[in-house]
mmCIF file of N, CA and C in Angstrom:
data_model
loop_
_atom_site.group_PDB
_atom_site.id
_atom_site.type_symbol
_atom_site.label_atom_id
_atom_site.label_comp_id
_atom_site.label_asym_id
_atom_site.label_seq_id
_atom_site.Cartn_x
_atom_site.Cartn_y
_atom_site.Cartn_z
ATOM 1 N N ASP A 1 -92.999 144.148 33.841
ATOM 2 C CA ASP A 1 -93.858 145.129 33.189
ATOM 3 C C ASP A 1 -93.661 146.531 33.773
ATOM 4 N N ARG A 2 -93.504 146.569 35.098
ATOM 5 C CA ARG A 2 -93.314 147.865 35.759
ATOM 6 C C ARG A 2 -92.037 148.551 35.257
ATOM 7 N N ARG A 3 -91.007 147.762 35.065
ATOM 8 C CA ARG A 3 -89.736 148.326 34.587
ATOM 9 C C ARG A 3 -89.883 148.870 33.161
ATOM 10 N N VAL A 4 -90.590 148.159 32.314
ATOM 11 C CA VAL A 4 -90.834 148.638 30.948
ATOM 12 C C VAL A 4 -91.617 149.951 31.006
ATOM 13 N N PHE A 5 -92.614 150.010 31.877
ATOM 14 C CA PHE A 5 -93.394 151.237 32.036
ATOM 15 C C PHE A 5 -92.487 152.394 32.451
ATOM 16 N N GLU A 6 -91.623 152.176 33.428
ATOM 17 C CA GLU A 6 -90.724 153.234 33.899
ATOM 18 C C GLU A 6 -89.758 153.673 32.800
ATOM 19 N N GLN A 7 -89.271 152.724 32.023
ATOM 20 C CA GLN A 7 -88.383 153.065 30.901
ATOM 21 C C GLN A 7 -89.143 153.877 29.849
ATOM 22 N N PHE A 8 -90.368 153.480 29.589
ATOM 23 C CA PHE A 8 -91.207 154.205 28.627
ATOM 24 C C PHE A 8 -91.421 155.648 29.079
ATOM 25 N N ILE A 9 -91.790 155.840 30.331
ATOM 26 C CA ILE A 9 -92.029 157.187 30.856
ATOM 27 C C ILE A 9 -90.753 158.020 30.769
ATOM 28 N N HIS A 10 -89.637 157.420 31.079
ATOM 29 C CA HIS A 10 -88.354 158.122 30.968
ATOM 30 C C HIS A 10 -88.110 158.577 29.518
ATOM 31 N N LEU A 11 -88.340 157.682 28.579
ATOM 32 C CA LEU A 11 -88.167 158.029 27.156
ATOM 33 C C LEU A 11 -89.135 159.121 26.724
ATOM 34 N N VAL A 12 -90.365 159.036 27.181
ATOM 35 C CA VAL A 12 -91.367 160.064 26.845
ATOM 36 C C VAL A 12 -90.911 161.419 27.374
ATOM 37 N N ASN A 13 -90.423 161.442 28.607
ATOM 38 C CA ASN A 13 -89.950 162.701 29.176
ATOM 39 C C ASN A 13 -88.770 163.277 28.402
ATOM 40 N N LEU A 14 -87.928 162.418 27.868
ATOM 41 C CA LEU A 14 -86.774 162.878 27.101
ATOM 42 C C LEU A 14 -87.130 163.307 25.678
ATOM 43 N N HIS A 15 -88.050 162.593 25.035
ATOM 44 C CA HIS A 15 -88.214 162.740 23.589
ATOM 45 C C HIS A 15 -89.568 163.254 23.098
ATOM 46 N N SER A 16 -90.538 163.445 23.975
ATOM 47 C CA SER A 16 -91.891 163.741 23.473
ATOM 48 C C SER A 16 -91.997 165.069 22.732
ATOM 49 N N LYS A 17 -91.090 166.000 22.977
ATOM 50 C CA LYS A 17 -91.144 167.263 22.230
ATOM 51 C C LYS A 17 -90.881 167.031 20.743
ATOM 52 N N GLN A 18 -90.135 165.980 20.431
ATOM 53 C CA GLN A 18 -89.810 165.694 19.026
ATOM 54 C C GLN A 18 -90.516 164.459 18.485
ATOM 55 N N GLU A 19 -90.749 163.487 19.331
ATOM 56 C CA GLU A 19 -91.318 162.206 18.891
ATOM 57 C C GLU A 19 -92.710 162.023 19.478
ATOM 58 N N HIS A 20 -93.726 162.076 18.611
ATOM 59 C CA HIS A 20 -95.114 162.023 19.062
ATOM 60 C C HIS A 20 -95.770 160.663 18.858
ATOM 61 N N GLN A 21 -95.084 159.731 18.223
ATOM 62 C CA GLN A 21 -95.723 158.480 17.837
ATOM 63 C C GLN A 21 -95.145 157.280 18.587
ATOM 64 N N LEU A 22 -96.013 156.329 18.877
ATOM 65 C CA LEU A 22 -95.649 155.128 19.623
ATOM 66 C C LEU A 22 -94.550 154.285 18.969
ATOM 67 N N PRO A 23 -94.495 154.152 17.652
ATOM 68 C CA PRO A 23 -93.441 153.311 17.061
ATOM 69 C C PRO A 23 -92.020 153.710 17.477
ATOM 70 N N PHE A 24 -91.772 154.991 17.646
ATOM 71 C CA PHE A 24 -90.454 155.450 18.088
ATOM 72 C C PHE A 24 -90.101 154.820 19.432
ATOM 73 N N TYR A 25 -91.029 154.868 20.376
ATOM 74 C CA TYR A 25 -90.775 154.366 21.734
ATOM 75 C C TYR A 25 -90.687 152.843 21.750
ATOM 76 N N ALA A 26 -91.539 152.195 20.984
ATOM 77 C CA ALA A 26 -91.489 150.729 20.892
ATOM 78 C C ALA A 26 -90.138 150.295 20.336
ATOM 79 N N ASN A 27 -89.667 150.981 19.314
ATOM 80 C CA ASN A 27 -88.373 150.664 18.716
ATOM 81 C C ASN A 27 -87.245 150.845 19.729
ATOM 82 N N LYS A 28 -87.278 151.935 20.486
ATOM 83 C CA LYS A 28 -86.245 152.189 21.493
ATOM 84 C C LYS A 28 -86.218 151.087 22.562
ATOM 85 N N LEU A 29 -87.383 150.533 22.864
ATOM 86 C CA LEU A 29 -87.480 149.498 23.893
ATOM 87 C C LEU A 29 -87.415 148.082 23.314
ATOM 88 N N CYS A 30 -87.222 147.983 22.001
ATOM 89 C CA CYS A 30 -87.136 146.685 21.309
ATOM 90 C C CYS A 30 -88.391 145.840 21.531
ATOM 91 N N LEU A 31 -89.540 146.500 21.435
ATOM 92 C CA LEU A 31 -90.829 145.831 21.586
ATOM 93 C C LEU A 31 -91.713 146.191 20.408
ATOM 94 N N THR A 32 -92.750 145.386 20.187
ATOM 95 C CA THR A 32 -93.723 145.774 19.174
ATOM 96 C C THR A 32 -94.616 146.865 19.762
ATOM 97 N N GLU A 33 -95.204 147.659 18.894
ATOM 98 C CA GLU A 33 -96.120 148.717 19.351
ATOM 99 C C GLU A 33 -97.255 148.114 20.173
ATOM 100 N N ARG A 34 -97.799 147.040 19.670
ATOM 101 C CA ARG A 34 -98.942 146.411 20.334
ATOM 102 C C ARG A 34 -98.593 145.926 21.735
ATOM 103 N N TYR A 35 -97.435 145.268 21.844
ATOM 104 C CA TYR A 35 -97.020 144.746 23.149
ATOM 105 C C TYR A 35 -96.723 145.890 24.118
ATOM 106 N N LEU A 36 -96.010 146.908 23.650
ATOM 107 C CA LEU A 36 -95.735 148.060 24.503
ATOM 108 C C LEU A 36 -97.039 148.716 24.951
ATOM 109 N N GLY A 37 -97.951 148.904 24.024
ATOM 110 C CA GLY A 37 -99.248 149.493 24.360
ATOM 111 C C GLY A 37 -99.994 148.695 25.409
ATOM 112 N N THR A 38 -99.944 147.379 25.289
ATOM 113 C CA THR A 38 -100.611 146.503 26.253
ATOM 114 C C THR A 38 -99.976 146.634 27.642
ATOM 115 N N ILE A 39 -98.655 146.627 27.700
ATOM 116 C CA ILE A 39 -97.962 146.758 28.986
ATOM 117 C C ILE A 39 -98.315 148.089 29.650
ATOM 118 N N ILE A 40 -98.236 149.168 28.886
ATOM 119 C CA ILE A 40 -98.487 150.504 29.450
ATOM 120 C C ILE A 40 -99.921 150.599 29.964
ATOM 121 N N LYS A 41 -100.865 150.094 29.191
ATOM 122 C CA LYS A 41 -102.273 150.127 29.600
ATOM 123 C C LYS A 41 -102.506 149.269 30.846
ATOM 124 N N ASN A 42 -101.893 148.088 30.885
ATOM 125 C CA ASN A 42 -102.069 147.193 32.043
ATOM 126 C C ASN A 42 -101.466 147.767 33.319
ATOM 127 N N VAL A 43 -100.298 148.387 33.209
ATOM 128 C CA VAL A 43 -99.617 148.911 34.397
ATOM 129 C C VAL A 43 -100.275 150.192 34.902
ATOM 130 N N SER A 44 -100.658 151.079 33.960
ATOM 131 C CA SER A 44 -101.107 152.413 34.377
ATOM 132 C C SER A 44 -102.604 152.664 34.224
ATOM 133 N N GLY A 45 -103.259 151.856 33.405
ATOM 134 C CA GLY A 45 -104.668 152.109 33.125
ATOM 135 C C GLY A 45 -104.879 153.193 32.079
ATOM 136 N N ILE A 46 -103.783 153.702 31.534
ATOM 137 C CA ILE A 46 -103.827 154.770 30.529
ATOM 138 C C ILE A 46 -103.055 154.301 29.305
ATOM 139 N N THR A 47 -103.523 154.673 28.127
ATOM 140 C CA THR A 47 -102.838 154.238 26.911
ATOM 141 C C THR A 47 -101.486 154.934 26.774
ATOM 142 N N ALA A 48 -100.602 154.296 26.037
ATOM 143 C CA ALA A 48 -99.275 154.864 25.792
ATOM 144 C C ALA A 48 -99.395 156.193 25.047
ATOM 145 N N LYS A 49 -100.270 156.262 24.066
ATOM 146 C CA LYS A 49 -100.449 157.505 23.298
ATOM 147 C C LYS A 49 -100.910 158.634 24.212
ATOM 148 N N LYS A 50 -101.758 158.325 25.170
ATOM 149 C CA LYS A 50 -102.222 159.355 26.093
ATOM 150 C C LYS A 50 -101.063 159.875 26.951
ATOM 151 N N TRP A 51 -100.143 158.998 27.357
ATOM 152 C CA TRP A 51 -98.964 159.441 28.102
ATOM 153 C C TRP A 51 -98.131 160.393 27.252
ATOM 154 N N ILE A 52 -97.952 160.047 25.990
ATOM 155 C CA ILE A 52 -97.169 160.905 25.088
ATOM 156 C C ILE A 52 -97.863 162.259 24.933
ATOM 157 N N ASP A 53 -99.162 162.232 24.685
ATOM 158 C CA ASP A 53 -99.919 163.481 24.514
ATOM 159 C C ASP A 53 -99.884 164.342 25.777
ATOM 160 N N ARG A 54 -99.966 163.727 26.934
ATOM 161 C CA ARG A 54 -99.898 164.478 28.198
ATOM 162 C C ARG A 54 -98.561 165.198 28.333
ATOM 163 N N SER A 55 -97.504 164.518 27.944
ATOM 164 C CA SER A 55 -96.180 165.120 28.023
ATOM 165 C C SER A 55 -96.058 166.308 27.060
ATOM 166 N N ILE A 56 -96.582 166.143 25.861
ATOM 167 C CA ILE A 56 -96.571 167.231 24.881
ATOM 168 C C ILE A 56 -97.383 168.411 25.407
ATOM 169 N N MET A 57 -98.546 168.133 25.963
ATOM 170 C CA MET A 57 -99.402 169.201 26.493
ATOM 171 C C MET A 57 -98.724 169.922 27.659
ATOM 172 N N ALA A 58 -98.060 169.188 28.520
ATOM 173 C CA ALA A 58 -97.367 169.824 29.644
ATOM 174 C C ALA A 58 -96.289 170.774 29.129
ATOM 175 N N ALA A 59 -95.522 170.320 28.150
ATOM 176 C CA ALA A 59 -94.478 171.177 27.576
ATOM 177 C C ALA A 59 -95.099 172.404 26.909
ATOM 178 N N ALA A 60 -96.178 172.202 26.181
ATOM 179 C CA ALA A 60 -96.848 173.313 25.488
ATOM 180 C C ALA A 60 -97.349 174.341 26.499
ATOM 181 N N GLN A 61 -97.950 173.880 27.564
ATOM 182 C CA GLN A 61 -98.496 174.796 28.563
ATOM 183 C C GLN A 61 -97.389 175.595 29.251
ATOM 184 N N VAL A 62 -96.279 174.961 29.555
ATOM 185 C CA VAL A 62 -95.156 175.673 30.167
ATOM 186 C C VAL A 62 -94.630 176.730 29.202
ATOM 187 N N MET A 63 -94.482 176.357 27.944
ATOM 188 C CA MET A 63 -93.968 177.304 26.949
ATOM 189 C C MET A 63 -94.932 178.466 26.737
ATOM 190 N N LEU A 64 -96.217 178.190 26.710
ATOM 191 C CA LEU A 64 -97.205 179.253 26.523
ATOM 192 C C LEU A 64 -97.232 180.197 27.718
ATOM 193 N N LYS A 65 -97.072 179.635 28.897
ATOM 194 C CA LYS A 65 -97.198 180.437 30.114
ATOM 195 C C LYS A 65 -95.922 181.213 30.450
ATOM 196 N N TYR A 66 -94.764 180.601 30.217
ATOM 197 C CA TYR A 66 -93.522 181.174 30.720
ATOM 198 C C TYR A 66 -92.535 181.645 29.654
ATOM 199 N N SER A 67 -92.940 181.639 28.395
ATOM 200 C CA SER A 67 -92.036 182.131 27.352
ATOM 201 C C SER A 67 -92.736 183.187 26.515
ATOM 202 N N ASP A 68 -91.942 183.893 25.765
ATOM 203 C CA ASP A 68 -92.477 184.891 24.844
ATOM 204 C C ASP A 68 -92.575 184.349 23.422
ATOM 205 N N LEU A 69 -92.381 183.058 23.269
ATOM 206 C CA LEU A 69 -92.456 182.447 21.941
ATOM 207 C C LEU A 69 -93.874 182.556 21.396
ATOM 208 N N SER A 70 -93.986 182.753 20.102
ATOM 209 C CA SER A 70 -95.305 182.768 19.466
ATOM 210 C C SER A 70 -95.848 181.347 19.413
ATOM 211 N N VAL A 71 -97.135 181.238 19.169
ATOM 212 C CA VAL A 71 -97.757 179.912 19.034
ATOM 213 C C VAL A 71 -97.088 179.157 17.887
ATOM 214 N N SER A 72 -96.780 179.842 16.805
ATOM 215 C CA SER A 72 -96.099 179.204 15.668
ATOM 216 C C SER A 72 -94.728 178.669 16.066
ATOM 217 N N GLU A 73 -93.990 179.447 16.842
ATOM 218 C CA GLU A 73 -92.664 179.004 17.290
ATOM 219 C C GLU A 73 -92.774 177.806 18.236
ATOM 220 N N ILE A 74 -93.766 177.828 19.096
ATOM 221 C CA ILE A 74 -93.984 176.695 20.006
ATOM 222 C C ILE A 74 -94.351 175.452 19.195
ATOM 223 N N ALA A 75 -95.223 175.618 18.227
ATOM 224 C CA ALA A 75 -95.604 174.484 17.356
ATOM 225 C C ALA A 75 -94.367 173.895 16.689
ATOM 226 N N MET A 76 -93.482 174.764 16.218
ATOM 227 C CA MET A 76 -92.266 174.295 15.558
ATOM 228 C C MET A 76 -91.353 173.578 16.562
ATOM 229 N N GLN A 77 -91.187 174.138 17.749
ATOM 230 C CA GLN A 77 -90.325 173.513 18.756
ATOM 231 C C GLN A 77 -90.871 172.171 19.222
ATOM 232 N N LEU A 78 -92.184 172.022 19.175
ATOM 233 C CA LEU A 78 -92.802 170.752 19.583
ATOM 234 C C LEU A 78 -92.992 169.797 18.406
ATOM 235 N N ASN A 79 -92.380 170.141 17.288
ATOM 236 C CA ASN A 79 -92.328 169.262 16.112
ATOM 237 C C ASN A 79 -93.701 168.970 15.500
ATOM 238 N N PHE A 80 -94.570 169.970 15.488
ATOM 239 C CA PHE A 80 -95.832 169.834 14.764
ATOM 240 C C PHE A 80 -95.601 170.269 13.326
ATOM 241 N N PRO A 81 -96.310 169.657 12.375
ATOM 242 C CA PRO A 81 -96.085 169.996 10.966
ATOM 243 C C PRO A 81 -96.397 171.462 10.643
ATOM 244 N N ASP A 82 -97.360 172.025 11.352
ATOM 245 C CA ASP A 82 -97.696 173.437 11.154
ATOM 246 C C ASP A 82 -98.507 173.932 12.356
ATOM 247 N N PRO A 83 -98.625 175.261 12.520
ATOM 248 C CA PRO A 83 -99.330 175.802 13.686
ATOM 249 C C PRO A 83 -100.792 175.367 13.787
ATOM 250 N N SER A 84 -101.469 175.190 12.653
ATOM 251 C CA SER A 84 -102.882 174.801 12.735
ATOM 252 C C SER A 84 -103.040 173.403 13.332
ATOM 253 N N PHE A 85 -102.113 172.519 13.024
ATOM 254 C CA PHE A 85 -102.161 171.171 13.599
ATOM 255 C C PHE A 85 -101.959 171.251 15.111
ATOM 256 N N PHE A 86 -101.028 172.096 15.551
ATOM 257 C CA PHE A 86 -100.809 172.302 16.985
ATOM 258 C C PHE A 86 -102.063 172.871 17.641
ATOM 259 N N ASN A 87 -102.699 173.850 16.998
ATOM 260 C CA ASN A 87 -103.926 174.435 17.540
ATOM 261 C C ASN A 87 -105.013 173.380 17.719
ATOM 262 N N LYS A 88 -105.192 172.532 16.709
ATOM 263 C CA LYS A 88 -106.208 171.472 16.789
ATOM 264 C C LYS A 88 -105.881 170.479 17.908
ATOM 265 N N PHE A 89 -104.608 170.092 17.993
ATOM 266 C CA PHE A 89 -104.168 169.168 19.050
ATOM 267 C C PHE A 89 -104.457 169.772 20.424
ATOM 268 N N PHE A 90 -104.056 171.023 20.616
ATOM 269 C CA PHE A 90 -104.230 171.688 21.901
ATOM 270 C C PHE A 90 -105.711 171.808 22.243
ATOM 271 N N LYS A 91 -106.508 172.234 21.278
ATOM 272 C CA LYS A 91 -107.942 172.423 21.520
ATOM 273 C C LYS A 91 -108.629 171.097 21.834
ATOM 274 N N ARG A 92 -108.214 170.024 21.159
ATOM 275 C CA ARG A 92 -108.796 168.707 21.422
ATOM 276 C C ARG A 92 -108.530 168.276 22.868
ATOM 277 N N HIS A 93 -107.370 168.637 23.389
ATOM 278 C CA HIS A 93 -107.004 168.215 24.749
ATOM 279 C C HIS A 93 -107.490 169.155 25.838
ATOM 280 N N LYS A 94 -107.553 170.451 25.565
ATOM 281 C CA LYS A 94 -107.920 171.426 26.594
ATOM 282 C C LYS A 94 -109.312 172.017 26.419
ATOM 283 N N GLY A 95 -109.834 171.978 25.201
ATOM 284 C CA GLY A 95 -111.149 172.562 24.967
ATOM 285 C C GLY A 95 -111.089 174.011 24.516
ATOM 286 N N TYR A 96 -109.887 174.566 24.425
ATOM 287 C CA TYR A 96 -109.706 175.936 23.940
ATOM 288 C C TYR A 96 -108.337 176.045 23.277
ATOM 289 N N THR A 97 -108.114 177.156 22.601
ATOM 290 C CA THR A 97 -106.901 177.318 21.796
ATOM 291 C C THR A 97 -105.691 177.690 22.661
ATOM 292 N N PRO A 98 -104.512 177.542 22.113
ATOM 293 C CA PRO A 98 -103.309 177.974 22.837
ATOM 294 C C PRO A 98 -103.338 179.459 23.201
ATOM 295 N N MET A 99 -103.846 180.297 22.308
ATOM 296 C CA MET A 99 -103.943 181.731 22.615
ATOM 297 C C MET A 99 -104.902 181.988 23.760
ATOM 298 N N ASP A 100 -106.024 181.276 23.791
ATOM 299 C CA ASP A 100 -106.955 181.422 24.900
ATOM 300 C C ASP A 100 -106.295 181.000 26.215
ATOM 301 N N PHE A 101 -105.509 179.918 26.164
ATOM 302 C CA PHE A 101 -104.775 179.464 27.355
ATOM 303 C C PHE A 101 -103.818 180.553 27.812
ATOM 304 N N ARG A 102 -103.098 181.131 26.869
ATOM 305 C CA ARG A 102 -102.100 182.151 27.207
ATOM 306 C C ARG A 102 -102.760 183.375 27.839
ATOM 307 N N ARG A 103 -103.946 183.735 27.386
ATOM 308 C CA ARG A 103 -104.633 184.923 27.893
ATOM 309 C C ARG A 103 -105.174 184.726 29.314
ATOM 310 N N GLN A 104 -105.366 183.476 29.718
ATOM 311 C CA GLN A 104 -105.947 183.214 31.051
ATOM 312 C C GLN A 104 -105.004 183.632 32.165
#
């Protein structure tokens, strides 16, 4: 189980900017979504989706802090369907908007 967890984290680090959904990772590991989710939760105490979201948020925060890209450009680079979806995602995780984060 630990090895599957480590492989999952490696895949998340490589692909989370483009792939936000668990089925992608389960497919890469030749596991069902449910089984992968169970392993990740058992090993780490955190859901697989939360690991993916954390990786996306880390990338977003680095881009907001250290680049001159607009929020729209960051949303596009992180494979969100549109900037408003990225704003909602960011606000749900941080409690404030990407622009508010950038201004801090």
